[in-house]
XYZ file of C-alpha atoms in Angstrom:
608
model
C -0.122 0.010 -0.074
C 1.284 3.151 -1.220
C 0.106 6.604 0.835
C 0.821 10.200 -0.468
C 0.097 13.432 1.497
C 1.411 16.584 3.419
C -0.595 16.432 6.459
C -1.686 14.377 9.606
C -4.325 12.565 7.512
C -1.608 10.933 5.609
C 0.203 9.364 8.454
C -3.164 8.395 10.469
C -3.610 6.065 6.966
C -0.504 4.420 7.117
C -1.040 3.912 10.810
C -4.642 2.412 10.462
C -3.141 -0.067 7.338
C -0.234 -1.192 9.477
C -1.990 -1.546 12.757
C -5.503 -2.666 11.863
C -4.876 -4.778 8.289
C -1.535 -5.432 8.819
C -0.416 -4.151 5.782
C 2.983 -3.235 4.162
C 3.172 0.320 3.651
C 5.296 3.003 1.732
C 4.497 6.737 3.130
C 5.363 9.354 0.931
C 5.373 12.623 2.451
C 7.128 16.128 1.889
C 9.706 15.742 4.544
C 11.000 12.675 7.155
C 8.183 12.225 9.935
C 8.905 11.768 13.591
C 6.700 8.659 13.107
C 5.387 6.328 12.625
C 8.546 4.490 13.314
C 8.260 0.438 12.083
C 9.515 -2.046 9.569
C 5.910 -2.053 7.866
C 5.933 1.702 6.958
C 8.771 2.703 4.803
C 9.301 6.428 4.084
C 10.139 8.275 0.862
C 10.519 11.913 0.922
C 9.364 13.894 -2.064
C 8.405 17.746 -2.740
C 5.530 16.610 -4.796
C 4.116 13.328 -6.043
C 5.820 13.462 -9.569
C 6.067 10.349 -11.652
C 9.404 10.004 -10.248
C 8.259 10.087 -6.848
C 5.624 7.133 -7.352
C 8.389 5.462 -9.311
C 10.558 5.719 -6.009
C 7.588 4.630 -3.670
C 6.860 1.396 -5.929
C 3.363 2.620 -6.727
C 3.386 0.601 -9.765
C 3.861 -2.821 -7.939
C 1.605 -1.501 -5.118
C -2.152 -3.216 -4.571
C -3.396 0.615 -3.605
C -2.419 4.263 -3.884
C -3.835 6.901 -1.484
C -3.603 10.595 -2.452
C -4.248 12.622 0.374
C -2.827 15.678 -0.479
C -4.645 19.070 0.863
C -4.796 20.504 -2.471
C -7.355 19.014 -4.698
C -5.321 20.125 -7.969
C -2.179 18.147 -6.648
C -4.218 15.068 -6.196
C -5.973 15.189 -9.390
C -2.563 15.655 -11.086
C -0.845 12.763 -8.879
C -4.022 10.452 -9.726
C -3.683 10.779 -13.332
C -0.150 10.470 -13.264
C -0.684 6.952 -11.140
C -3.105 5.927 -13.585
C -0.582 5.878 -16.718
C 1.765 4.325 -14.420
C -0.207 1.257 -13.238
C -3.863 1.153 -15.455
C -4.863 -1.756 -12.687
C -3.691 0.185 -9.688
C -6.434 0.783 -6.804
C -6.759 4.484 -6.314
C -8.126 6.469 -3.383
C -8.267 10.279 -4.028
C -8.962 12.732 -1.270
C -10.916 15.673 -2.613
C -13.528 18.082 -1.310
C -15.146 19.437 -4.451
C -17.885 16.699 -4.761
C -18.669 17.437 -8.656
C -14.640 17.652 -9.659
C -14.546 14.383 -7.720
C -17.153 12.502 -9.494
C -15.890 13.421 -12.840
C -12.319 12.593 -12.041
C -13.714 8.865 -10.474
C -15.477 8.649 -14.067
C -12.350 10.019 -15.943
C -9.702 7.406 -14.382
C -12.302 4.621 -14.473
C -12.709 5.054 -18.019
C -8.541 5.174 -18.542
C -8.573 1.861 -16.627
C -11.206 0.362 -19.042
C -8.913 1.473 -22.249
C -6.210 -0.048 -21.008
C -7.475 -3.205 -19.356
C -10.220 -4.111 -21.846
C -13.024 -6.192 -20.745
C -12.792 -5.175 -16.842
C -16.027 -6.130 -15.063
C -18.190 -3.664 -13.825
C -17.383 -4.601 -9.826
C -13.628 -4.334 -11.066
C -14.113 -0.877 -12.691
C -15.877 0.525 -9.735
C -13.229 -0.554 -7.433
C -10.479 0.556 -9.149
C -11.121 4.953 -8.015
C -12.721 5.932 -4.940
C -13.010 9.478 -4.204
C -13.360 10.652 -0.702
C -13.605 13.979 1.599
C -11.991 13.813 4.711
C -14.674 16.400 6.239
C -17.852 13.643 4.579
C -16.104 10.595 6.347
C -15.214 12.592 9.886
C -18.780 13.959 9.974
C -20.436 10.492 10.735
C -18.262 10.109 13.776
C -18.605 13.476 15.158
C -22.131 13.482 14.776
C -22.507 9.639 16.520
C -19.965 11.565 19.597
C -22.389 14.095 19.860
C -25.475 12.326 20.203
C -24.011 9.082 21.711
C -20.756 9.582 23.024
C -19.096 7.372 21.029
C -16.776 7.222 17.561
C -16.744 3.771 17.057
C -19.084 3.895 14.438
C -19.802 2.223 10.963
C -21.876 3.712 7.956
C -23.419 1.327 5.483
C -26.073 2.597 3.000
C -26.784 5.466 4.852
C -27.608 3.878 8.144
C -25.007 5.062 10.963
C -24.271 1.706 13.233
C -22.088 1.628 16.316
C -20.677 -0.649 18.517
C -22.019 0.229 21.861
C -20.904 -1.510 25.003
C -23.646 -3.315 27.654
C -22.149 -3.517 31.279
C -23.264 -6.389 33.354
C -27.072 -6.153 33.472
C -28.408 -6.061 37.241
C -30.782 -8.622 38.690
C -34.455 -8.270 36.817
C -32.987 -6.599 33.689
C -33.171 -7.680 30.326
C -30.176 -6.577 28.346
C -30.583 -4.867 25.353
C -29.364 -7.244 22.224
C -29.194 -4.482 19.657
C -29.177 -5.699 16.229
C -26.912 -8.373 17.220
C -24.430 -9.407 19.909
C -20.612 -8.893 18.496
C -18.276 -9.242 21.640
C -17.919 -10.163 25.273
C -15.851 -8.096 27.084
C -13.182 -9.432 29.241
C -13.956 -11.115 32.260
C -11.098 -9.449 34.406
C -9.625 -5.929 34.840
C -6.398 -7.646 35.981
C -5.023 -9.835 33.186
C -1.594 -11.548 34.834
C -0.567 -11.791 31.296
C -0.078 -8.798 30.804
C -1.930 -8.438 27.289
C -5.695 -7.218 28.796
C -8.259 -7.211 26.121
C -5.790 -8.726 23.059
C -5.402 -11.952 21.265
C -3.361 -12.971 23.964
C -5.086 -12.743 27.010
C -6.744 -16.382 26.646
C -10.044 -17.133 27.789
C -10.291 -14.296 29.928
C -10.151 -11.720 27.101
C -12.598 -10.295 25.096
C -14.411 -12.962 22.846
C -15.315 -11.749 19.453
C -18.446 -12.860 17.703
C -19.909 -15.500 20.332
C -22.746 -17.876 19.489
C -26.080 -17.918 21.754
C -24.664 -20.585 23.980
C -21.654 -18.654 24.912
C -23.474 -15.611 25.330
C -25.981 -17.385 28.216
C -22.462 -18.840 29.866
C -21.140 -15.127 29.926
C -23.809 -13.949 31.776
C -21.244 -11.944 34.464
C -19.650 -10.319 31.647
C -20.192 -7.349 29.638
C -21.147 -7.169 25.866
C -20.861 -5.440 22.656
C -23.928 -4.858 20.477
C -24.329 -3.407 17.099
C -27.130 -0.842 16.951
C -28.280 2.033 14.730
C -27.223 5.789 16.603
C -30.512 7.381 17.233
C -31.467 10.765 18.695
C -33.008 10.470 22.074
C -33.703 14.427 22.568
C -36.607 16.337 21.502
C -38.179 15.552 18.116
C -37.362 18.006 15.495
C -40.473 20.220 14.445
C -41.757 20.272 10.970
C -39.568 22.443 8.545
C -41.499 25.616 6.439
C -39.770 26.241 3.425
C -38.472 29.548 2.537
C -41.015 31.623 -0.057
C -38.540 31.080 -2.963
C -38.692 27.504 -2.849
C -42.208 27.483 -2.266
C -42.409 28.900 -5.852
C -39.671 26.895 -6.906
C -41.954 23.394 -5.849
C -45.110 24.397 -7.012
C -46.669 25.358 -3.867
C -49.542 28.132 -4.030
C -48.016 31.386 -3.338
C -51.486 32.014 -1.127
C -49.517 30.230 1.538
C -47.273 33.340 1.887
C -49.868 35.007 3.223
C -50.889 34.660 6.973
C -54.087 32.907 7.883
C -55.863 35.879 9.523
C -55.187 37.836 6.206
C -56.420 34.807 4.201
C -59.609 34.407 6.197
C -60.487 38.402 5.874
C -60.433 37.972 2.074
C -62.283 35.156 2.121
C -64.668 37.080 3.873
C -64.892 40.022 1.371
C -65.087 37.142 -1.633
C -68.116 35.645 0.253
C -69.298 39.148 0.680
C -69.100 40.001 -3.151
C -70.923 36.430 -4.125
C -73.748 37.584 -1.889
C -73.847 41.181 -3.467
C -73.898 39.292 -6.920
C -76.748 37.092 -5.988
C -78.993 39.581 -4.760
C -78.592 41.461 -7.313
C -79.581 38.880 -10.115
C -82.401 38.516 -7.844
C -83.677 41.826 -7.412
C -82.909 43.379 -10.787
C -83.899 40.607 -12.910
C -80.163 41.172 -14.672
C -78.088 38.033 -15.681
C -75.765 36.713 -13.607
C -72.318 37.826 -15.541
C -74.022 41.487 -15.414
C -74.834 41.343 -12.012
C -71.129 40.226 -11.329
C -69.798 43.387 -13.294
C -72.042 45.854 -11.497
C -70.974 44.718 -8.356
C -67.338 44.634 -9.115
C -67.724 48.218 -10.500
C -69.527 49.562 -7.189
C -66.758 47.286 -5.243
C -63.846 49.558 -6.639
C -66.177 52.641 -6.825
C -65.748 53.089 -10.504
C -69.240 52.970 -11.382
C -71.889 56.185 -11.871
C -74.133 56.645 -9.039
C -77.275 54.605 -8.934
C -79.379 58.221 -8.454
C -82.062 57.369 -10.774
C -82.107 53.551 -9.977
C -84.644 51.934 -7.759
C -84.239 51.856 -3.894
C -82.910 47.952 -3.954
C -80.072 48.943 -6.517
C -79.118 52.021 -4.383
C -79.010 49.849 -1.212
C -76.793 47.346 -2.968
C -74.512 50.132 -4.531
C -73.989 51.589 -0.924
C -73.205 47.960 0.492
C -70.424 47.236 -2.617
C -68.848 50.244 -1.516
C -68.736 49.724 1.861
C -67.057 46.291 0.948
C -64.801 48.251 -1.294
C -63.427 50.037 1.501
C -62.527 46.856 3.610
C -60.913 45.103 0.722
C -58.647 48.187 0.025
C -56.548 47.937 3.164
C -56.506 44.054 3.064
C -54.952 44.240 -0.625
C -52.315 46.834 0.934
C -51.858 44.491 3.912
C -51.368 41.518 1.856
C -48.716 43.083 -0.815
C -46.658 44.507 2.508
C -46.639 41.038 4.163
C -45.549 39.562 1.043
C -43.057 41.424 0.557
C -41.685 41.124 3.654
C -42.290 37.181 3.940
C -39.633 37.569 0.616
C -37.418 40.068 2.213
C -36.795 37.783 5.144
C -36.898 34.475 3.190
C -33.170 34.997 2.951
C -32.318 35.914 6.064
C -31.024 33.446 8.614
C -33.617 32.610 11.190
C -32.969 33.200 15.172
C -33.311 30.409 18.036
C -36.671 29.776 19.117
C -37.462 31.107 22.474
C -38.437 27.693 23.755
C -35.849 25.427 22.422
C -34.151 22.899 24.345
C -32.337 19.663 24.055
C -30.957 20.794 20.629
C -27.086 20.810 19.546
C -24.911 23.759 19.390
C -22.396 23.757 16.131
C -19.753 26.225 16.353
C -18.340 26.670 12.897
C -19.751 26.238 9.304
C -16.469 25.803 7.321
C -16.225 22.740 5.299
C -16.273 20.273 8.110
C -19.054 22.336 9.852
C -21.293 22.205 6.729
C -20.971 18.099 6.492
C -21.791 17.927 9.956
C -24.688 19.884 9.811
C -26.182 18.129 6.965
C -25.684 14.764 8.644
C -27.701 16.154 11.937
C -30.513 16.925 9.653
C -30.657 13.841 8.151
C -31.186 12.499 11.507
C -33.738 15.278 12.371
C -31.637 16.370 15.410
C -32.388 19.930 16.143
C -29.614 22.083 15.793
C -28.448 25.630 16.394
C -25.170 27.301 14.562
C -22.541 29.753 15.558
C -20.426 31.294 12.718
C -18.440 34.497 12.880
C -17.788 34.678 9.201
C -21.291 35.818 7.217
C -19.819 34.091 3.947
C -18.827 30.566 5.769
C -19.409 27.577 3.467
C -22.267 26.436 5.683
C -24.041 29.281 5.759
C -26.038 29.502 2.635
C -26.512 25.422 3.722
C -28.042 26.544 7.077
C -30.249 29.090 5.537
C -31.545 26.907 3.177
C -32.505 24.285 5.736
C -34.232 26.838 7.769
C -31.470 26.053 10.622
C -31.039 28.785 13.229
C -27.617 30.701 12.979
C -26.124 33.394 15.361
C -23.527 35.299 13.585
C -20.596 36.009 15.906
C -17.419 35.256 17.765
C -18.201 32.294 20.087
C -15.206 33.382 22.574
C -17.501 36.862 23.060
C -19.830 37.102 25.875
C -23.860 36.119 25.346
C -22.874 34.188 22.148
C -23.580 30.818 23.624
C -26.411 32.210 25.701
C -28.016 33.236 22.379
C -27.446 29.747 20.900
C -29.547 28.613 24.041
C -26.313 26.345 25.091
C -27.444 26.288 28.589
C -30.456 24.597 27.582
C -28.546 22.159 24.963
C -27.772 18.449 24.992
C -24.300 18.933 23.361
C -21.999 21.362 21.996
C -19.939 20.582 18.860
C -16.865 23.087 18.424
C -15.864 22.464 14.786
C -13.640 25.681 13.809
C -10.785 25.337 11.926
C -8.610 26.783 15.073
C -7.819 24.753 18.195
C -7.628 27.775 20.703
C -10.665 28.673 19.536
C -12.597 25.184 19.849
C -10.747 24.903 23.636
C -11.904 28.802 24.368
C -15.463 27.638 23.539
C -15.724 24.099 25.206
C -14.252 25.953 28.553
C -16.811 28.643 28.376
C -19.700 26.097 27.707
C -18.708 24.083 30.485
C -18.997 26.838 33.067
C -22.636 26.601 31.854
C -23.106 23.278 33.739
C -21.659 19.493 33.429
C -24.859 18.200 31.729
C -23.676 19.652 28.264
C -21.784 16.834 26.312
C -19.058 18.961 24.575
C -16.964 17.771 21.569
C -14.349 19.884 20.706
C -12.110 19.362 17.389
C -8.337 19.444 18.246
C -5.946 18.825 15.151
C -2.874 18.512 17.006
C -2.326 15.324 19.020
C -0.422 15.973 21.834
C -2.293 19.068 22.715
C -5.759 16.987 22.370
C -4.286 15.036 24.848
C -2.937 17.536 27.366
C -6.504 19.116 26.921
C -8.769 15.986 27.868
C -6.641 15.003 30.544
C -6.824 18.680 31.975
C -10.565 18.534 31.327
C -11.240 15.196 32.744
C -9.399 16.011 35.933
C -11.288 19.445 36.273
C -14.939 18.269 35.596
C -14.785 14.342 36.418
C -18.390 14.010 36.196
C -19.287 15.811 32.577
C -18.665 14.262 28.976
C -15.871 16.205 26.978
C -14.531 14.628 23.868
C -12.198 15.548 21.589
C -11.491 14.725 18.079
C -9.431 14.927 15.151
C -10.543 15.240 11.323
C -7.520 13.511 10.265
C -7.766 10.681 12.969
C -11.549 10.347 12.313
C -11.035 10.225 8.671
C -8.363 7.850 8.124
C -10.643 4.632 8.730
C -12.550 5.124 5.743
C -9.509 6.228 3.572
C -7.712 2.808 4.507
C -10.815 0.790 4.405
C -11.345 2.023 0.915
C -7.749 1.075 -0.271
C -8.510 -2.567 1.075
C -11.470 -2.706 -1.434
C -14.691 -1.484 -1.557
C -16.275 -4.140 0.004
C -14.706 -3.302 3.561
C -17.076 -0.956 5.324
C -14.791 -0.111 8.262
C -13.613 -1.643 11.522
C -14.426 -1.219 15.331
C -11.776 -2.170 17.996
C -13.331 -4.381 20.985
C -10.586 -3.321 23.589
C -7.383 -4.333 22.066
C -8.979 -6.557 19.472
C -10.547 -5.598 15.841
C -13.647 -6.356 13.983
C -13.879 -5.493 10.299
C -17.346 -5.600 8.539
C -17.110 -6.335 5.025
C -19.728 -6.628 1.965
C -19.196 -10.187 0.138
C -20.828 -11.857 -2.347
C -22.825 -15.288 -1.845
C -22.405 -16.577 -5.602
C -19.667 -19.255 -5.660
C -18.756 -18.809 -1.574
C -18.597 -22.303 0.102
C -19.098 -20.943 3.012
C -22.421 -19.157 2.192
C -24.147 -20.261 -0.907
C -26.773 -22.578 -0.348
C -26.716 -22.448 3.646
C -28.969 -20.729 5.871
C -27.796 -17.737 7.989
C -27.237 -19.840 11.148
C -25.488 -22.402 9.054
C -23.316 -19.890 7.616
C -22.454 -18.570 11.111
C -19.015 -19.342 12.322
C -18.040 -18.475 16.306
C -15.037 -16.246 16.668
C -14.490 -15.716 12.931
C -17.403 -14.121 11.083
C -21.304 -13.934 10.903
C -23.862 -12.635 8.651
C -25.762 -9.423 10.028
C -27.090 -8.026 6.738
C -28.684 -9.200 3.605
C -28.816 -6.847 0.538
C -32.489 -6.856 -1.020
C -31.784 -4.749 -3.768
C -31.756 -6.407 -7.129
C -28.390 -7.416 -8.401
C -28.575 -5.061 -11.644
C -29.144 -1.893 -9.116
C -27.159 -2.430 -6.231
C -24.729 0.458 -4.938
C -21.263 -1.364 -5.214
C -19.969 1.296 -2.307
C -22.368 0.700 0.208
C -19.822 2.629 2.789
C -20.413 5.895 0.914
C -23.607 5.385 -0.727
C -25.935 8.116 -1.604
C -29.142 6.277 -1.813
C -31.242 9.627 -1.930
C -35.185 9.349 -1.909
C -35.153 5.535 -2.251
C -35.120 3.254 0.585
C -31.977 1.266 2.472
C -31.603 -2.021 0.685
C -29.975 -3.503 4.004
C -32.414 -5.902 5.793
C -30.570 -6.233 9.458
C -33.365 -8.262 11.086
C -32.126 -11.758 9.620
C -33.984 -14.890 10.610
C -31.499 -18.061 11.221
C -33.349 -20.364 8.658
C -33.036 -17.565 5.841
C -31.490 -19.539 2.906
C -28.694 -17.750 1.197
C -28.712 -18.051 -2.904
C -26.530 -17.412 -5.214
C -27.226 -13.983 -6.346
C -27.351 -12.727 -2.851
C -24.887 -10.260 -1.243
C -24.512 -9.739 2.832
C -22.471 -7.799 5.069
C -20.543 -9.551 7.839
C -18.817 -8.924 10.709
C -15.656 -10.794 10.872
C -11.791 -10.944 12.760
C -9.287 -10.430 10.611
C -8.220 -13.967 9.990
C -11.742 -14.522 9.248
C -11.483 -12.244 6.429
C -8.843 -13.603 4.861
C -10.824 -16.729 4.946
C -13.561 -15.340 3.428
C -11.914 -13.408 0.409
C -9.613 -16.253 -0.381
C -12.122 -18.293 -2.437
C -14.492 -15.250 -3.539
C -11.259 -13.426 -5.291
C -11.993 -14.717 -8.212
C -15.710 -13.537 -8.321
C -15.198 -9.840 -6.980
C -12.365 -7.708 -8.241
C -10.579 -6.045 -5.563
C -10.792 -8.596 -2.880
C -7.720 -8.208 -0.773
C -6.384 -10.855 1.559
C -5.813 -9.774 4.928
C -3.030 -11.746 6.703
């Protein structure tokens, strides 16, 4: 594996490949790093990822290449050079510009098709993966704010977490979640000194236990798989901005207040009544009666001096209705103008808002997190100093309340109702600003969950320990975008069937997508028969038709369609050749699973 980059993300991806997937890694960086020092990581220095630099990094003989430079253009140029160097090389490219990334992926896949004619659809799709560190870090940041964990895996738009369950008390029924992934260590004092690892023996964690083992381990904590959900206040239905109402074909009458609409309806009823009365008393045709009534209503008809008394009375009544109509028309115009004028303005936080999440910073990371929070229908209030920040337009479009101001100034957090919030996410690009905001928020109370973005690892460690000592009962978490994004980049390098990995103490569970066709462990077997305790377990079935399946479930954007993964599988469900399953497996189990399937699914590496 070759990893090229100029910031912390490159080092994190190299460590992930080395420690989780046990791969040999070449790290191409501008200068020699202080770490990671390991024989499994060879460092090559180069100012830019030129073709000569890629050759020195042995990219021509590599299984996969990750280009994670901060500059999109640098990654684009290097990706084109790498595709010319090795047409069959699996490429993982970091790119924030989604549209440019989509075009780049199509271009590189086309280049692979030209170089390797006859490549199948699965192999072509696995040849290039374009990711954004902001997109990949957003789910973990959301999970930390909502569920206080970063042990998450994203599959088909669903955010899953590995939740630790303590030993249930007498009379309590444990929550089994979607499935039980592991039993935790039975002791906290491993005599072998390898607590929670593969060498801790029977007292260590037991991955993927069967039902009998779970029952026998009743005195041990468990790790279960469950979906991330928000348990706070429900999000009120959003009202669309007026400019979007017209765009979606909604009647513009909804721009007027209900009181004004009722008043106009009353005027209309009065006009209809006057028209009907005129038709009855004067023997005029209905059309003529309506015409005369409207002339009288707008005071542009001749006075009915020589007309019968009934006609004169009707003209006076029509004039009175016209006097009432004039202020209503003026009010309607002013109200519509005011609504359109405020359509582009930012919403203010409602007075009684509580149990929401305060999001500080609407840069590229904050904007992605905001989008994810709204997908989960979580109430959010944003705080941003720059009125032209990336996420301002998104917040306005989604109708999310925004407080414009410096979060370090007095009163800004109070304006965002942080004292009644459930969590605070400090995601600005400045470590010191995030820390200052977290300290200010901590003065509001220990019930507030605080998650701050700190990109400097040493600084983050010092901050976490200090805050834990100062506020032992409070929940404070520090997260690095590079640390959170690295697993997604590493799993993409392993092939698109790898959804991610989760640590269980010091052991690792990998989540992978495996086709059933031709697989001796799955085809023609039931879910229960395909389960091998301690090695792998089928946890989900892809119900989509083979010709409409998403080949990249980890980053699938299913839009308006329903997710295709079925998680509540019956043990007796029979697996057919056209099926595709999601499995939780150990590293050794993954190697055993992918070896026989290598011929049926391109991009299936063997993990030692």
